[in-house]
Amino acid sequence: MSEPTSPESATPRRDFIREMVADDVATGRFGRAPATRFPPEPNGFLHMGHAKSICLNFGIAAEFGGKCNLRFDDTNPFTEDVKYVDAIKRDIRWLGFEWDGEYYASDYFEKLYEVAESLVRKGKAYVDSQSEEAIRAGRGTVTTAGVAGPDRGRSVEENLDLLRRMRAGEFPDGAHVLRAKIDLAHPNMIMRDPLLLRIRHAHHYRRGNDWCIYPLYDFAHGLSDAIEGITRSLCTLEFKDNRDIYEWLVAEAGYTDPPTQIEFARLELDYTVLSKRKLLRLVNDGHVSGWDDPRMPTIAGMRRRGVRPEAIRSFAETIGVARKDARVEIAAFEYAVRNDLNMEVPRVLCVLNPLKVVLTNYPEGQVEELTAQNYPHDVPKTGTRTVPFSRELYVDRDDFMEEPPKKFYRLAPGREVRLRFGYLITCTEVIKDAAGEVVELRCTYDPETRSGNAPDGRKVQGTIHWVSAAHAKSCEVRLYDRLFSQPDPDDVPEGQDFLSALNPHSLVVIPDARIEPGVAMDPVGTRYQFERTGYFMSDEESTSEKLVFNRIVGLRDSWAKEVVKGQK
Ligand code: ATP
Ligand code: MG
């Protein structure tokens, strides 16, 4: 998508999935209310791709008076953990959704086993004792049919006996697998006698050691949906070829009105990776501080950074649901974040790179309290606060140039600017250290301009932000930026992987910025717009002794410009 959609046009759209569900309701197709599920594997934290799926599944249930289950697809004992279960539940609730039933595929192992036995009895499944390689070779290729292995003709009795002993734990890992007996020449490779169960003597985070035959994705997924009475099973496009086995299994298991699978496009976002496996690598290899590092595209990372759930939901609505994969520009997400915060958060003054300004004609020891607006006029919120003003201030280094170009309307020798909520000041002298670096500006202020305007009507173009040096609080500001320096981090030269595309400047820490003092007492997690700078939230590590702020997003997209300047 090229242009972020404006909020006016982001009213809920009927995508092809909602059309289908509306049709289900109208025709009474399933004889039950629409039922969806969100089925994460608890092997990592949820990311923005999952958020898209959550908004879709829970959204449909809410819109059509149906239900949405949370089902943990926990069929792999090696990678799953209860810490991920807890994180997933927290993140879904934070996004603003509540599930109807909470289920675990690992609770269905007995039921799946019953289906397995019934398939064996019908001659629709068999125990194969070949090696993994032999099984793979026996499948053939897209152009050649597979060939039956020596075990395909096993009798029902022998298959049942082996299956029962597999379950009883008599065999080591890899000794046998259970396969569906379908068609070794099927045009869809997945249908060439797919694996259903394999032996894994491993500790499962919920089942402990009491179970040792684990279902493969295809065997567990459709049947779990059917057990829960799901109507539409929404999944991403890469599962398109799995639809045949899905339908075969729910039919063979005897479900009437079984759920049907519908595929939609995965979310891929520029400048980041949406894959738990890759995100786990970033965490384990120490490229980020954890799953909730504010640079991570995880829901926990977004939350820590300061993004509000409203922004994620509105982003999901804006991108919609399509049948074709497409990358989404990160600008579309940043737009949603800014748009959400703009109407919600108060403005404050914070100077990121302080440069001292001394007002030579301002009385020593005098302090005034200037009235400042918390919200600009176009935000339907009001309120004012006071900010202290005195003889010594800090302004941002970027707001001063010794030899300014023509269009530079900020501070420069001899130039006059407006201080936000305050006086007009004129730079009269530039003080430098021995190395020639500017360390202080001497200015005069016009006592007649407290309103921000000159009584004689003289025009002053620029307005800059500032803080009172004696009153401002020191704070650490963490400037987060895109985690990768190119849109598709996987698009790297051969022999390299996505890690080589990491952006080395994705975190810049400013140890000693200066912020207006009033914020010191605000609770952790308060969001602000630092005027002229961006949106920020106080981090969970922030204390009244040491304030810490995370940049959520800048005020505008400065990325394109900086790439041109060669800074990124
Ligand atoms: P990953 O590759 O990151 O591990 P996954 O698909 O294996 O993702 P699951 O926990 O199995 O992760 O996914 C739970 C649900 O979230 C699935 O229904 C899946 O289709 C959906 N989902 C995962 N990633 C995306 C994505 N990028 N866009 C949309 N939906 C996604
Ligand atoms: Mg998965």
JSON list of N, CA and C and ligand atoms in Angstrom, two decimals, residues 38-41 47 49-50 53 234 236 264 266-267 274-276, ligand 1:
[
{"chain": "A", "resi": 38, "resn": "PHE", "atom": "N", "xyz": [-8.36, -17.94, 17.61]},
{"chain": "A", "resi": 38, "resn": "PHE", "atom": "CA", "xyz": [-7.00, -17.47, 17.39]},
{"chain": "A", "resi": 38, "resn": "PHE", "atom": "C", "xyz": [-6.09, -18.56, 17.97]},
{"chain": "A", "resi": 39, "resn": "PRO", "atom": "N", "xyz": [-5.27, -19.19, 17.12]},
{"chain": "A", "resi": 39, "resn": "PRO", "atom": "CA", "xyz": [-4.54, -20.40, 17.54]},
{"chain": "A", "resi": 39, "resn": "PRO", "atom": "C", "xyz": [-3.01, -20.27, 17.62]},
{"chain": "A", "resi": 40, "resn": "PRO", "atom": "N", "xyz": [-2.49, -19.46, 18.53]},
{"chain": "A", "resi": 40, "resn": "PRO", "atom": "CA", "xyz": [-1.03, -19.30, 18.57]},
{"chain": "A", "resi": 40, "resn": "PRO", "atom": "C", "xyz": [-0.32, -20.53, 19.12]},
{"chain": "A", "resi": 41, "resn": "GLU", "atom": "N", "xyz": [0.87, -20.75, 18.63]},
{"chain": "A", "resi": 41, "resn": "GLU", "atom": "CA", "xyz": [1.73, -21.74, 19.27]},
{"chain": "A", "resi": 41, "resn": "GLU", "atom": "C", "xyz": [2.51, -21.01, 20.36]},
{"chain": "A", "resi": 47, "resn": "HIS", "atom": "N", "xyz": [3.44, -10.97, 17.69]},
{"chain": "A", "resi": 47, "resn": "HIS", "atom": "CA", "xyz": [3.93, -9.81, 16.96]},
{"chain": "A", "resi": 47, "resn": "HIS", "atom": "C", "xyz": [2.79, -9.16, 16.17]},
{"chain": "A", "resi": 49, "resn": "GLY", "atom": "N", "xyz": [1.96, -9.30, 13.15]},
{"chain": "A", "resi": 49, "resn": "GLY", "atom": "CA", "xyz": [1.22, -10.22, 12.27]},
{"chain": "A", "resi": 49, "resn": "GLY", "atom": "C", "xyz": [0.10, -10.90, 13.05]},
{"chain": "A", "resi": 50, "resn": "HIS", "atom": "N", "xyz": [0.43, -11.32, 14.26]},
{"chain": "A", "resi": 50, "resn": "HIS", "atom": "CA", "xyz": [-0.61, -11.92, 15.10]},
{"chain": "A", "resi": 50, "resn": "HIS", "atom": "C", "xyz": [-1.71, -10.90, 15.42]},
{"chain": "A", "resi": 53, "resn": "SER", "atom": "N", "xyz": [-4.24, -10.94, 12.83]},
{"chain": "A", "resi": 53, "resn": "SER", "atom": "CA", "xyz": [-5.09, -12.12, 12.94]},
{"chain": "A", "resi": 53, "resn": "SER", "atom": "C", "xyz": [-6.06, -12.01, 14.13]},
{"chain": "A", "resi": 234, "resn": "LEU", "atom": "N", "xyz": [-9.62, -19.29, 9.99]},
{"chain": "A", "resi": 234, "resn": "LEU", "atom": "CA", "xyz": [-8.87, -18.31, 9.20]},
{"chain": "A", "resi": 234, "resn": "LEU", "atom": "C", "xyz": [-7.38, -18.52, 9.39]},
{"chain": "A", "resi": 236, "resn": "THR", "atom": "N", "xyz": [-3.23, -18.03, 7.29]},
{"chain": "A", "resi": 236, "resn": "THR", "atom": "CA", "xyz": [-2.51, -17.26, 6.28]},
{"chain": "A", "resi": 236, "resn": "THR", "atom": "C", "xyz": [-2.27, -18.11, 5.02]},
{"chain": "A", "resi": 264, "resn": "PHE", "atom": "N", "xyz": [-5.94, -15.88, 4.17]},
{"chain": "A", "resi": 264, "resn": "PHE", "atom": "CA", "xyz": [-5.79, -14.44, 3.90]},
{"chain": "A", "resi": 264, "resn": "PHE", "atom": "C", "xyz": [-4.28, -14.12, 3.91]},
{"chain": "A", "resi": 266, "resn": "ARG", "atom": "N", "xyz": [-0.69, -12.80, 4.81]},
{"chain": "A", "resi": 266, "resn": "ARG", "atom": "CA", "xyz": [0.08, -12.50, 6.01]},
{"chain": "A", "resi": 266, "resn": "ARG", "atom": "C", "xyz": [0.46, -11.04, 6.00]},
{"chain": "A", "resi": 267, "resn": "LEU", "atom": "N", "xyz": [0.61, -10.48, 7.16]},
{"chain": "A", "resi": 267, "resn": "LEU", "atom": "CA", "xyz": [1.15, -9.13, 7.24]},
{"chain": "A", "resi": 267, "resn": "LEU", "atom": "C", "xyz": [2.68, -9.22, 7.18]},
{"chain": "A", "resi": 274, "resn": "LEU", "atom": "N", "xyz": [8.57, -10.31, 10.81]},
{"chain": "A", "resi": 274, "resn": "LEU", "atom": "CA", "xyz": [7.43, -10.84, 11.56]},
{"chain": "A", "resi": 274, "resn": "LEU", "atom": "C", "xyz": [7.49, -12.36, 11.52]},
{"chain": "A", "resi": 275, "resn": "SER", "atom": "N", "xyz": [8.38, -12.88, 12.31]},
{"chain": "A", "resi": 275, "resn": "SER", "atom": "CA", "xyz": [8.51, -14.33, 12.41]},
{"chain": "A", "resi": 275, "resn": "SER", "atom": "C", "xyz": [9.08, -14.60, 13.80]},
{"chain": "A", "resi": 276, "resn": "LYS", "atom": "N", "xyz": [8.36, -15.43, 14.55]},
{"chain": "A", "resi": 276, "resn": "LYS", "atom": "CA", "xyz": [8.81, -15.69, 15.92]},
{"chain": "A", "resi": 276, "resn": "LYS", "atom": "C", "xyz": [10.21, -16.28, 15.94]},
{"chain": "B", "resi": 1, "resn": "ATP", "atom": "P1", "xyz": [5.61, -17.29, 13.12]},
{"chain": "B", "resi": 1, "resn": "ATP", "atom": "O1", "xyz": [6.09, -17.65, 11.75]},
{"chain": "B", "resi": 1, "resn": "ATP", "atom": "O2", "xyz": [5.92, -15.91, 13.51]},
{"chain": "B", "resi": 1, "resn": "ATP", "atom": "O3", "xyz": [6.02, -18.29, 14.16]},
{"chain": "B", "resi": 1, "resn": "ATP", "atom": "P2", "xyz": [3.17, -18.61, 13.10]},
{"chain": "B", "resi": 1, "resn": "ATP", "atom": "O4", "xyz": [2.15, -18.56, 12.03]},
{"chain": "B", "resi": 1, "resn": "ATP", "atom": "O5", "xyz": [3.96, -19.85, 13.17]},
{"chain": "B", "resi": 1, "resn": "ATP", "atom": "O6", "xyz": [4.05, -17.34, 13.00]},
{"chain": "B", "resi": 1, "resn": "ATP", "atom": "P3", "xyz": [1.36, -19.04, 15.20]},
{"chain": "B", "resi": 1, "resn": "ATP", "atom": "O7", "xyz": [1.54, -18.85, 16.65]},
{"chain": "B", "resi": 1, "resn": "ATP", "atom": "O8", "xyz": [1.23, -20.42, 14.69]},
{"chain": "B", "resi": 1, "resn": "ATP", "atom": "O9", "xyz": [2.57, -18.33, 14.51]},
{"chain": "B", "resi": 1, "resn": "ATP", "atom": "O10", "xyz": [0.18, -18.14, 14.64]},
{"chain": "B", "resi": 1, "resn": "ATP", "atom": "C1", "xyz": [-1.05, -17.95, 15.26]},
{"chain": "B", "resi": 1, "resn": "ATP", "atom": "C2", "xyz": [-1.98, -17.31, 14.26]},
{"chain": "B", "resi": 1, "resn": "ATP", "atom": "O11", "xyz": [-1.47, -16.04, 13.86]},
{"chain": "B", "resi": 1, "resn": "ATP", "atom": "C3", "xyz": [-2.13, -18.15, 13.02]},
{"chain": "B", "resi": 1, "resn": "ATP", "atom": "O12", "xyz": [-3.49, -18.25, 12.71]},
{"chain": "B", "resi": 1, "resn": "ATP", "atom": "C4", "xyz": [-1.38, -17.39, 11.98]},
{"chain": "B", "resi": 1, "resn": "ATP", "atom": "O13", "xyz": [-1.95, -17.54, 10.73]},
{"chain": "B", "resi": 1, "resn": "ATP", "atom": "C5", "xyz": [-1.48, -15.95, 12.46]},
{"chain": "B", "resi": 1, "resn": "ATP", "atom": "N1", "xyz": [-0.33, -15.19, 12.00]},
{"chain": "B", "resi": 1, "resn": "ATP", "atom": "C6", "xyz": [0.97, -15.41, 12.28]},
{"chain": "B", "resi": 1, "resn": "ATP", "atom": "N2", "xyz": [1.78, -14.54, 11.63]},
{"chain": "B", "resi": 1, "resn": "ATP", "atom": "C7", "xyz": [0.96, -13.74, 10.90]},
{"chain": "B", "resi": 1, "resn": "ATP", "atom": "C8", "xyz": [1.17, -12.64, 10.01]},
{"chain": "B", "resi": 1, "resn": "ATP", "atom": "N3", "xyz": [2.39, -12.19, 9.74]},
{"chain": "B", "resi": 1, "resn": "ATP", "atom": "N4", "xyz": [0.09, -12.05, 9.46]},
{"chain": "B", "resi": 1, "resn": "ATP", "atom": "C9", "xyz": [-1.15, -12.48, 9.75]},
{"chain": "B", "resi": 1, "resn": "ATP", "atom": "N5", "xyz": [-1.42, -13.51, 10.57]},
{"chain": "B", "resi": 1, "resn": "ATP", "atom": "C10", "xyz": [-0.39, -14.14, 11.15]}
]
